[in-house]
PDB file of C-alpha atoms and ligand atoms in Angstrom:
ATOM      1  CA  UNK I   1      58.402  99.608  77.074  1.00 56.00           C
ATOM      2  CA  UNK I   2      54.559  98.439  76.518  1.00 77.00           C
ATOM      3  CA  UNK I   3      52.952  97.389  79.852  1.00 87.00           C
ATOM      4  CA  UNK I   4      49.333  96.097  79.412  1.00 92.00           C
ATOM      5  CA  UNK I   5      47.304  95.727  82.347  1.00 94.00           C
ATOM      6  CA  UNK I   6      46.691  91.751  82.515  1.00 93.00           C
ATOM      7  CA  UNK I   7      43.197  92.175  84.246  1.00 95.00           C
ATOM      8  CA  UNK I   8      41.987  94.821  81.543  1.00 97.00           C
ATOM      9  CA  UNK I   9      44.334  94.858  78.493  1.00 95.00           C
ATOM     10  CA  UNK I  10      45.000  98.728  78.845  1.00 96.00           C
ATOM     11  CA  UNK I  11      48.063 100.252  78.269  1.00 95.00           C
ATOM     12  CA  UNK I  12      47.777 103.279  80.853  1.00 95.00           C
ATOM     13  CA  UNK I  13      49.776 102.046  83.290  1.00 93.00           C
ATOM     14  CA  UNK I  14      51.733 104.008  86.079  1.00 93.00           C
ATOM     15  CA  UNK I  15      54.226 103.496  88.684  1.00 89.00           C
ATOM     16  CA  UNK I  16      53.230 103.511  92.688  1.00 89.00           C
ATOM     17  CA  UNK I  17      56.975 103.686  93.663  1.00 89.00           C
ATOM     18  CA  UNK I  18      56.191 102.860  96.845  1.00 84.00           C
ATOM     19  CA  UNK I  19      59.585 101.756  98.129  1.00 87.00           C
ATOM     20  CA  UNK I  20      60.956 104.224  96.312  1.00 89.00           C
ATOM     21  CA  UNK I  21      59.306 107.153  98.387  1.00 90.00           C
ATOM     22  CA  UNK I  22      59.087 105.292 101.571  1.00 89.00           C
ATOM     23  CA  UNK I  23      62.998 103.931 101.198  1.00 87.00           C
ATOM     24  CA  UNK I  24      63.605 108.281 100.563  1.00 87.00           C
ATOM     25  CA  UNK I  25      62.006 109.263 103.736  1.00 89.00           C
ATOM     26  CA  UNK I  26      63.469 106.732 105.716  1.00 88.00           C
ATOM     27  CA  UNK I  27      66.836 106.982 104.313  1.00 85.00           C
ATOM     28  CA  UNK I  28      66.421 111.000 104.825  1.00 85.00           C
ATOM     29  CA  UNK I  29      65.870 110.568 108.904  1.00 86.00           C
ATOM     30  CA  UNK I  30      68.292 107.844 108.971  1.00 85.00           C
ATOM     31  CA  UNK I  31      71.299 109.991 107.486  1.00 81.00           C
ATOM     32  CA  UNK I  32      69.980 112.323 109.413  1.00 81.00           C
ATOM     33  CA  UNK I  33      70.194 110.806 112.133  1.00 82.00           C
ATOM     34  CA  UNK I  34      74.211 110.355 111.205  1.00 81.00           C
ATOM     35  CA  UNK I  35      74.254 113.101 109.893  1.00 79.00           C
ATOM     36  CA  UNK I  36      73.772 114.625 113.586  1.00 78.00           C
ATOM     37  CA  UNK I  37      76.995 112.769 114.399  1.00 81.00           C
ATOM     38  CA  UNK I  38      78.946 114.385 111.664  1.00 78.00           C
ATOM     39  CA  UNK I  39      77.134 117.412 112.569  1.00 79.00           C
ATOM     40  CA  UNK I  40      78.659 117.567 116.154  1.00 82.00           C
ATOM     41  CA  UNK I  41      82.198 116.579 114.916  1.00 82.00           C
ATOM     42  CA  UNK I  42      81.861 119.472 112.619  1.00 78.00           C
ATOM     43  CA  UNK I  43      81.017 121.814 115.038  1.00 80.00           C
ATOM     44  CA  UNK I  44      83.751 120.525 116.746  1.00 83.00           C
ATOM     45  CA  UNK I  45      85.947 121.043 114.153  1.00 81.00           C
ATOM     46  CA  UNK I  46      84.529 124.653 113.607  1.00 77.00           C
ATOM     47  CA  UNK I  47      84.835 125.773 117.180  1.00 78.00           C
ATOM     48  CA  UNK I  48      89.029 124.841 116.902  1.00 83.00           C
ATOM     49  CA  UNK I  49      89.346 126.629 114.073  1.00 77.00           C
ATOM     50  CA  UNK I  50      87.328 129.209 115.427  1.00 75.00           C
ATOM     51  CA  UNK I  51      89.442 129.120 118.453  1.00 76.00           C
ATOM     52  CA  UNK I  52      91.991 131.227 117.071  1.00 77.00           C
ATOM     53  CA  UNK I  53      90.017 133.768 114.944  1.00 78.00           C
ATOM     54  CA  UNK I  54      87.932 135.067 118.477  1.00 80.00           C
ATOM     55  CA  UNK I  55      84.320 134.715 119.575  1.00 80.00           C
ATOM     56  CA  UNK I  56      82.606 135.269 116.261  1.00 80.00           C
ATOM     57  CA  UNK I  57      84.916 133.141 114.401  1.00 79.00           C
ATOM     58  CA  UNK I  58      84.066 130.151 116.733  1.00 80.00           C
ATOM     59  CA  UNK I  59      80.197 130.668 116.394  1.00 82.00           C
ATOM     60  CA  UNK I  60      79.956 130.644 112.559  1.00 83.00           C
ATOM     61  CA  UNK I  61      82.349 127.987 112.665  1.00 80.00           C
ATOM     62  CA  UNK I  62      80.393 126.173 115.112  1.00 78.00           C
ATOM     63  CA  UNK I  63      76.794 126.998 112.841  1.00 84.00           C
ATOM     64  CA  UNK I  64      78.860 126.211 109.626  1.00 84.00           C
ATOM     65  CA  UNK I  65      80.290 123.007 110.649  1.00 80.00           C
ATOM     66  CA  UNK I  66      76.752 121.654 111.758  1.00 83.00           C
ATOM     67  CA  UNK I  67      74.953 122.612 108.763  1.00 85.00           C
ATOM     68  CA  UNK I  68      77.542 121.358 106.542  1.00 83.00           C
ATOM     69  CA  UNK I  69      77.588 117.732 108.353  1.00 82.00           C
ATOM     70  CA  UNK I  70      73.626 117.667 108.990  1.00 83.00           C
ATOM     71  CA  UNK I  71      72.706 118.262 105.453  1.00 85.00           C
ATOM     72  CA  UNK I  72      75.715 115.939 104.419  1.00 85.00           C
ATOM     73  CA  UNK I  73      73.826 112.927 106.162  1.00 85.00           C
ATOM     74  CA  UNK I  74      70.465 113.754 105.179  1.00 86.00           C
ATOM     75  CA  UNK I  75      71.493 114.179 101.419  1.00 87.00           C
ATOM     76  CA  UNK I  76      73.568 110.963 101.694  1.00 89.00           C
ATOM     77  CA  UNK I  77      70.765 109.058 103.326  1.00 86.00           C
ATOM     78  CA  UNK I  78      67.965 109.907 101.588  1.00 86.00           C
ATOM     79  CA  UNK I  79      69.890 108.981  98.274  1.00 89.00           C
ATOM     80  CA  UNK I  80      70.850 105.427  99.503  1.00 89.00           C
ATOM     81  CA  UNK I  81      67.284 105.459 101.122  1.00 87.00           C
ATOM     82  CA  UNK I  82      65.721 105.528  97.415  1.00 89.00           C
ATOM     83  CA  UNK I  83      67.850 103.472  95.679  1.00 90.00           C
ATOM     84  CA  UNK I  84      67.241 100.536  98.063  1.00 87.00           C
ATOM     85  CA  UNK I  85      63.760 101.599  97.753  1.00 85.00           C
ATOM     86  CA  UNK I  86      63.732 101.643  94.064  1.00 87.00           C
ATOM     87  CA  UNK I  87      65.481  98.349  93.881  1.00 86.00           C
ATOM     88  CA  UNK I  88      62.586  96.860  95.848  1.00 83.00           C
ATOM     89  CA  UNK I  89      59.836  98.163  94.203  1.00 80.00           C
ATOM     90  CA  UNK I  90      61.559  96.396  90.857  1.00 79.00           C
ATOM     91  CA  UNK I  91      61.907  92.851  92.428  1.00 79.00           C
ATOM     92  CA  UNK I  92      59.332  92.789  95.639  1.00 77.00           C
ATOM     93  CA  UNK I  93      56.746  94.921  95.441  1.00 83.00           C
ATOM     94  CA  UNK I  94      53.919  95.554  93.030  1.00 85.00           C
ATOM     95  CA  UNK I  95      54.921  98.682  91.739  1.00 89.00           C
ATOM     96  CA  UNK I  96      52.790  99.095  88.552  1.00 92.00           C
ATOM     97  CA  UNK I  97      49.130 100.212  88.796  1.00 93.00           C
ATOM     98  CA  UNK I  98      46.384 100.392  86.183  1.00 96.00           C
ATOM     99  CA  UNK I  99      44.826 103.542  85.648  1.00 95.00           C
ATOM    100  CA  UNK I 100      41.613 102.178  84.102  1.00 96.00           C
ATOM    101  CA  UNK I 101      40.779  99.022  86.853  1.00 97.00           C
ATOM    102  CA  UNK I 102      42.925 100.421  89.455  1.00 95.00           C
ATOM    103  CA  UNK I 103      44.587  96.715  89.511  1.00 95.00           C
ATOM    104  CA  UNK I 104      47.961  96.487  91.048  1.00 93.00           C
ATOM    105  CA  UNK I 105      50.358  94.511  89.218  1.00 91.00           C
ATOM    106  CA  UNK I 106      54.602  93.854  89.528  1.00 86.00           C
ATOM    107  CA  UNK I 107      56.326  94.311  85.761  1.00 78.00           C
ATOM    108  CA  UNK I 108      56.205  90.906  83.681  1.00 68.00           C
ATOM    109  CA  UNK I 109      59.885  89.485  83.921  1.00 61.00           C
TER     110      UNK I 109
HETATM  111 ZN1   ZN X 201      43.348  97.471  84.056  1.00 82.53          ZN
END
């Protein structure tokens, strides 16, 4: 892959990945935000179980469960979150920048 830089002719071209990082962070608070849900059923889940092993049982099945369905969400999110945002910065946005002019540029296609 040669990019030139239509303003300047250079070849020193990067990526912004704007979407990319944006789509990430969003997608990380949104499953997140799901991930809660899950969270709550899987304390749930742990306190039942827990419910026959006694008091301490119950709590680290209660901590367990909630970790296990927070981080679930956020992981599952912020993956989905990037790919979208990935996906736009190939067909919306301008994601290619020159380093020499500093122009801002989408990939010739
Ligand atoms: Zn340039």
């Amino acid at each position: 892959m040669c990019i030139q830089c239509p303003q300047c002719g250079s070849t020193r071209i990067t990526t912004r990945d704007l979407g990319k990082k944006v789509g990430g962070a969003t997608g990380v608070i949104a499953g997140g935000v799901t991930g809660w849900t899950s969270a709550v059923t899987g304390a749930r889940v742990g306190m039942t179980v827990g419910l026959m092993g006694g008091p301490a049982v119950i709590a680290l099945g209660c901590v367990a469960g909630a970790l296990v369905g927070g981080l679930v969400g956020a992981a599952t999110g912020g993956v989905a979150g990037a790919k979208i945002g990935s996906v736009l910065d190939q067909r919306v946005l301008d994601n290619l920048e020159c380093v020499v002019c500093e122009h801002v540029f989408s990939a010739p296609e």
